[in-house]
mmCIF file of C-alpha atoms and ligand atoms in Angstrom:
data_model
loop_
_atom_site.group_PDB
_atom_site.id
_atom_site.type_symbol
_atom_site.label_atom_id
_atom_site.label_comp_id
_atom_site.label_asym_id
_atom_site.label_seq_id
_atom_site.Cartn_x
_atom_site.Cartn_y
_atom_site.Cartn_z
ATOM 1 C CA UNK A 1 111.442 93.233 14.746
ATOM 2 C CA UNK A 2 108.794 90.635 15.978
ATOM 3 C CA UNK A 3 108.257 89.642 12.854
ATOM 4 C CA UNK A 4 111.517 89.111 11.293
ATOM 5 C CA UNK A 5 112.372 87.019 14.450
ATOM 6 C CA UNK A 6 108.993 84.794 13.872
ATOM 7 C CA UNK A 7 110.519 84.518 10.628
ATOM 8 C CA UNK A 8 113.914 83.439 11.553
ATOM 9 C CA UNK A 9 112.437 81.010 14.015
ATOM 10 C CA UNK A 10 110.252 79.546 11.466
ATOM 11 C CA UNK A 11 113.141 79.534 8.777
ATOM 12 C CA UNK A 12 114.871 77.616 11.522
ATOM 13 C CA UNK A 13 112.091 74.751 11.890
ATOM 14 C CA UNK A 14 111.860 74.377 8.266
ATOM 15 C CA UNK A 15 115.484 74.460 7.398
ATOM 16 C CA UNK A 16 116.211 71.689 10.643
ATOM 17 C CA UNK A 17 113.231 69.165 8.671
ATOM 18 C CA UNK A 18 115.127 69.867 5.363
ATOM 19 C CA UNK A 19 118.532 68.344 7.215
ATOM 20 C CA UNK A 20 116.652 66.171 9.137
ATOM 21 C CA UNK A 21 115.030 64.131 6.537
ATOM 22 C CA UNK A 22 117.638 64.769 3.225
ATOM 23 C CA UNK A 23 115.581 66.905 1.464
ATOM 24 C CA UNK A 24 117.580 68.131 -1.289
ATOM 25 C CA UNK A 25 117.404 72.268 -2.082
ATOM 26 C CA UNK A 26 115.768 72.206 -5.062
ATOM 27 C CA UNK A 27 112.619 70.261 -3.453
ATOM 28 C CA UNK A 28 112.955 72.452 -0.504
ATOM 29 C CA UNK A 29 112.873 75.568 -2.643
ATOM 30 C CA UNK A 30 109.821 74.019 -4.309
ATOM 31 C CA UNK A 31 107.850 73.280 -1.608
ATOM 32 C CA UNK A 32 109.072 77.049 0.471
ATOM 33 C CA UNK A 33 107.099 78.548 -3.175
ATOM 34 C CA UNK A 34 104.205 76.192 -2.757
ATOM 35 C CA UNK A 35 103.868 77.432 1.311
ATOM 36 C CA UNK A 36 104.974 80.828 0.216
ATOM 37 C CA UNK A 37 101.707 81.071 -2.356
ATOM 38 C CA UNK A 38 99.053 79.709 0.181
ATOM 39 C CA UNK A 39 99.811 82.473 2.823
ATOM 40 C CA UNK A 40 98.384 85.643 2.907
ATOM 41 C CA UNK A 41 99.718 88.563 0.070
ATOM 42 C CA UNK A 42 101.913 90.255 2.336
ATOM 43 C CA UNK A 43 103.447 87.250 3.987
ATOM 44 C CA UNK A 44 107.492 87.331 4.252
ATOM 45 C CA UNK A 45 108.279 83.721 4.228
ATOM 46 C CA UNK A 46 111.596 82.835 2.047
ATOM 47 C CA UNK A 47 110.699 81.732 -1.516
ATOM 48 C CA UNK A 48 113.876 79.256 -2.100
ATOM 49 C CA UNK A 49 116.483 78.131 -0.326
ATOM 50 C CA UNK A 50 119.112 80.891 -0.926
ATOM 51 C CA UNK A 51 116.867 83.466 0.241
ATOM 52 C CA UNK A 52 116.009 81.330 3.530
ATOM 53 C CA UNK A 53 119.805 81.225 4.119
ATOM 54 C CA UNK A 54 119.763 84.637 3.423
ATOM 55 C CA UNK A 55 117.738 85.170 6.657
ATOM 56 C CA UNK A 56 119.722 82.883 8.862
ATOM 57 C CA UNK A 57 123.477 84.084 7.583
ATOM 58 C CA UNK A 58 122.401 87.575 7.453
ATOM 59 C CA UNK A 59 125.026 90.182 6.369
ATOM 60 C CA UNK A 60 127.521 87.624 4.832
ATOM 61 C CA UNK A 61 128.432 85.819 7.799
ATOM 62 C CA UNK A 62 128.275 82.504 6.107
ATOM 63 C CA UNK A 63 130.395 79.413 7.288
ATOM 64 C CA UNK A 64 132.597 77.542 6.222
ATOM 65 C CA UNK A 65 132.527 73.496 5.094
ATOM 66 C CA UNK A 66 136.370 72.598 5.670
ATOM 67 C CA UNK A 67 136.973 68.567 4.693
ATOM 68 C CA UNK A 68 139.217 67.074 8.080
ATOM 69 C CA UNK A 69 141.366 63.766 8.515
ATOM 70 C CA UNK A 70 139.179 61.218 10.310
ATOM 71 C CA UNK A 71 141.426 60.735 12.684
ATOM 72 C CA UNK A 72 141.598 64.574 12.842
ATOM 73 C CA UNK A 73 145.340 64.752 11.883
ATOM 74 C CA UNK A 74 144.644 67.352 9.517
ATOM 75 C CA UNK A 75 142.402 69.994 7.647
ATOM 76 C CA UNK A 76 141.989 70.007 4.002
ATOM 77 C CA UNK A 77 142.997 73.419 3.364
ATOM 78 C CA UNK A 78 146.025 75.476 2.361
ATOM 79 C CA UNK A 79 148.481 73.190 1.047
ATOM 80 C CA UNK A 80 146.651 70.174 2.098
ATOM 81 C CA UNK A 81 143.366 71.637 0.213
ATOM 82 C CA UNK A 82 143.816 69.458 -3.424
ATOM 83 C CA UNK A 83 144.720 66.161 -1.435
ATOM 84 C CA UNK A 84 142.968 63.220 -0.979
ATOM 85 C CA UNK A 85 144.351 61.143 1.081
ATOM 86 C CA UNK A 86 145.886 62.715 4.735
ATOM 87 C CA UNK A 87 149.357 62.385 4.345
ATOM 88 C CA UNK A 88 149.825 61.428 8.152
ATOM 89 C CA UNK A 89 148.163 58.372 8.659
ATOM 90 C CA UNK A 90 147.029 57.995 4.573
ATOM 91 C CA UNK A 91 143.117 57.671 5.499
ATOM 92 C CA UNK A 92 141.064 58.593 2.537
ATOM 93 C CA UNK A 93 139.390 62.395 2.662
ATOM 94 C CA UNK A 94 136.287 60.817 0.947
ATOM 95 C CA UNK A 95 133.732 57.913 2.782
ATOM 96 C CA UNK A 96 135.063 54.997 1.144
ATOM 97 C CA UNK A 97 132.907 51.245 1.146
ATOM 98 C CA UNK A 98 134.939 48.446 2.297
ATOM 99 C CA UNK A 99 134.819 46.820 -0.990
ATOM 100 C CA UNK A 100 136.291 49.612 -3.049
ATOM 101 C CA UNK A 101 139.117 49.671 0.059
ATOM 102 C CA UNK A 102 142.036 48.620 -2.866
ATOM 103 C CA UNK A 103 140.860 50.436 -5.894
ATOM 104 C CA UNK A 104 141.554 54.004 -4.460
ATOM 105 C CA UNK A 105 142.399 55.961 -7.833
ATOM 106 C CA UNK A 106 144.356 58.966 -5.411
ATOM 107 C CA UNK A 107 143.248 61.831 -8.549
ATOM 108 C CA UNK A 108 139.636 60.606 -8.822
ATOM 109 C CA UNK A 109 138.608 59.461 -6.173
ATOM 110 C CA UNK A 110 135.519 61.784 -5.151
ATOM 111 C CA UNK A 111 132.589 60.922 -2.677
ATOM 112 C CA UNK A 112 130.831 62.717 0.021
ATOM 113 C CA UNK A 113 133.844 64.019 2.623
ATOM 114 C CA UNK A 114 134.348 61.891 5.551
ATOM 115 C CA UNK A 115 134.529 64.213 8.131
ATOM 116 C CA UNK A 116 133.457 67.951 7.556
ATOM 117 C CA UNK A 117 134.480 71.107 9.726
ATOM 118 C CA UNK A 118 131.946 73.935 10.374
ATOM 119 C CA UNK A 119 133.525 77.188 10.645
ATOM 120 C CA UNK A 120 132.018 80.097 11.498
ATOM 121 C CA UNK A 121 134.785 83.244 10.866
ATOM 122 C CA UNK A 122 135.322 85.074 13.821
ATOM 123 C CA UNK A 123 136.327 88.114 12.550
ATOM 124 C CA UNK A 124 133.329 89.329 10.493
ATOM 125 C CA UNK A 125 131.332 88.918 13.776
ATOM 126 C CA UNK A 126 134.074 90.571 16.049
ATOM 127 C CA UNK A 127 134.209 93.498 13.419
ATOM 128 C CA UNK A 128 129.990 93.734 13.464
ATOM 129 C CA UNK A 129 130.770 93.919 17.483
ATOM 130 C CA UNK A 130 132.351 97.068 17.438
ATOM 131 C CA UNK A 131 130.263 98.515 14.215
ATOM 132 C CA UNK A 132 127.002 98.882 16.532
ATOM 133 C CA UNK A 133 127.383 101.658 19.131
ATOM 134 C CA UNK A 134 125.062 99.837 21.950
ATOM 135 C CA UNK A 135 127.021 97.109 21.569
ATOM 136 C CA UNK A 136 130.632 98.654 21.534
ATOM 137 C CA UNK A 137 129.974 100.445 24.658
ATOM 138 C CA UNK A 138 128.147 96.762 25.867
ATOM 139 C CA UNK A 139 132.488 95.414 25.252
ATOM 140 C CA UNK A 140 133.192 98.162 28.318
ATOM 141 C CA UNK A 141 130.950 96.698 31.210
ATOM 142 C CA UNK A 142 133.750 94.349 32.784
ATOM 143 C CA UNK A 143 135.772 98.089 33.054
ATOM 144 C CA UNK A 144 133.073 100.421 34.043
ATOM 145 C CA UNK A 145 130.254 98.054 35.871
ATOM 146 C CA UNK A 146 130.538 94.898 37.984
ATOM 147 C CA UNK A 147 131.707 91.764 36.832
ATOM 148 C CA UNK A 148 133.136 89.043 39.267
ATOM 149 C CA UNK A 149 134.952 87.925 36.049
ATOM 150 C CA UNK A 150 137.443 90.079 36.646
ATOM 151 C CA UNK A 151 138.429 89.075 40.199
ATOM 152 C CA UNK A 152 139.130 85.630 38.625
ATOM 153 C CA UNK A 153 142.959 84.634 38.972
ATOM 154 C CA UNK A 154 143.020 83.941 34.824
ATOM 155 C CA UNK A 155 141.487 87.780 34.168
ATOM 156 C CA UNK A 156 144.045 89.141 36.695
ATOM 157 C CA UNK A 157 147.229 87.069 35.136
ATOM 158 C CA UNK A 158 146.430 88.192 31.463
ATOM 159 C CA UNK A 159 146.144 91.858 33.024
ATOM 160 C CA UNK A 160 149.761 90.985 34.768
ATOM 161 C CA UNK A 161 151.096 89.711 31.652
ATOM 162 C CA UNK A 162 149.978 91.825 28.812
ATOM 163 C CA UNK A 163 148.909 95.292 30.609
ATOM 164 C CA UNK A 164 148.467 97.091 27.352
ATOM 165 C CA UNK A 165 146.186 94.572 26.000
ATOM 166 C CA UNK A 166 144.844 94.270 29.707
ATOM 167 C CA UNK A 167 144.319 98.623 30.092
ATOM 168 C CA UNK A 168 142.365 98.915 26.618
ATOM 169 C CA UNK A 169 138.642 97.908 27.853
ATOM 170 C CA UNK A 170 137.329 97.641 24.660
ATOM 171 C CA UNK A 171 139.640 94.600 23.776
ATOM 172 C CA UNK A 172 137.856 90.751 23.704
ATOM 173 C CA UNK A 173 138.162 88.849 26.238
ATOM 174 C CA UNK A 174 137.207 85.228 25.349
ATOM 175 C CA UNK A 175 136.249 81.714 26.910
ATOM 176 C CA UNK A 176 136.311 78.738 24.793
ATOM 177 C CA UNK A 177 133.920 76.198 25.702
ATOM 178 C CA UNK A 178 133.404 71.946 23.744
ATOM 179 C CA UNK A 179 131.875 69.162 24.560
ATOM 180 C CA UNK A 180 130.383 66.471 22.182
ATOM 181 C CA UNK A 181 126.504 66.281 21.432
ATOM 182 C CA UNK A 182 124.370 64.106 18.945
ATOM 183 C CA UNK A 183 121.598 66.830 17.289
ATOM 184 C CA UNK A 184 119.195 63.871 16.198
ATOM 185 C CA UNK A 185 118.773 62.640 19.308
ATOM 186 C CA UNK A 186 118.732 59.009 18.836
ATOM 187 C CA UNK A 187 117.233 58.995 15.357
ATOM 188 C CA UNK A 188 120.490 58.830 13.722
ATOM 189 C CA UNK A 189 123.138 57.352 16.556
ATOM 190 C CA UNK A 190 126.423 57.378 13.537
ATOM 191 C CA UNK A 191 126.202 60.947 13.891
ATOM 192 C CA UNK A 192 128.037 63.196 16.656
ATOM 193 C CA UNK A 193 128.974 67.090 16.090
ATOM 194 C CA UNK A 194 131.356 68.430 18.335
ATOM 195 C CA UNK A 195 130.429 72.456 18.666
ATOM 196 C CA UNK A 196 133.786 74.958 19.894
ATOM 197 C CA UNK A 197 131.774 78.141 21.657
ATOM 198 C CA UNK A 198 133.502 81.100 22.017
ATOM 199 C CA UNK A 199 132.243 83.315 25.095
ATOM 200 C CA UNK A 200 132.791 86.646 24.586
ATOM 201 C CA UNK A 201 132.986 87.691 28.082
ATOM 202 C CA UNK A 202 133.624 91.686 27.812
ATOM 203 C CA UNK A 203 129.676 91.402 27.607
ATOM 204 C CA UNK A 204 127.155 92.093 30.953
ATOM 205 C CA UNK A 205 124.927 88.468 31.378
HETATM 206 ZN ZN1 LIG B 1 145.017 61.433 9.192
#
């Protein structure tokens, strides 16, 4: 176990460097190989890219790139998902240079997205929750230990409102939690990321 975490960790640093300085994934594949060769036989650090993300998304639970308005009126997905231009306030989907501004070709027009969407899909993870014994009974402790949680008014009213969803121990309970945050530090002040935490709070501290 110690060692797949020092791997993960590791993976981590090396993948964070990649994003940090633009490394593409072919070069980052290379140099994983050239690392990969100088280490000891039985070492288990990721040969390429895809295996590294292997490691970090383990068990499928990739994310999701989802384009979004600018002005965050929409996402590009379902019927929107072919468009590119939001059809609200008719901002381009695509980073566009001033200069090119008047010679939008709507069908062509193809660039790097101008505002991107993380997802990570809940449900795979919620599903893996309940697949683990340990941690299925762990989705119990607010019913059968202590948790002030549940003297909070909020806990209380959703027990008042909904009591079958509130008797059934086993079901989620979640807090949702944003704030803004720059992940470079000040080494690259145009970019902000805006992470939306879910708390699953059926879970002791
Ligand atoms: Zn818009």
């Amino acid at each position: 176990m110690q060692e797949f975490l020092d791997v993960v960790v590791g993976g981590v640093k090396l993948v964070n460097v990649k994003a940090r300085y633009g490394w593409s994934d072919k070069s980052f594949s290379s140099l994983l190989q050239v690392v990969h060769d100088m280490l000891p036989e039985e070492n288990t650090l990721p040969k390429s890219y895809y295996q590294a993300k292997k490691i970090l998304c383990p068990m499928g639970m990739e994310y999701q790139k989802i384009h979004v308005c600018p002005n965050d009126c929409i996402l590009y997905r379902h019927e929107f998902e072919e468009i590119s231009k939001c059809p609200r306030c008719g901002v381009s989907r695509y980073k566009v240079k001033d200069d090119e501004e008047c010679s939008i070709d709507e069908n062509s027009k193809k660039g790097p997205p101008a505002k991107v969407l993380w997802y990570l899909p809940i449900v795979p993870r919620f599903k893996h929750l309940f697949a683990s014994g340990d941690d299925a009974k762990d989705l119990t402790w607010h019913a059968i230990g202590r948790n002030h949680l549940d003297d909070c008014p909020q806990w209380r009213k959703i027990d008042r409102l909904f009591p079958d969803f509130g008797k059934e121990a086993r079901n989620l309970r979640l807090g949702l939690a944003s704030d803004g945050m720059n992940p470079y530090d000040n080494l690259s002040t145009q970019h902000s990321s805006w992470p939306v935490l879910l708390v699953i709070y059926n879970f002791p501290p």
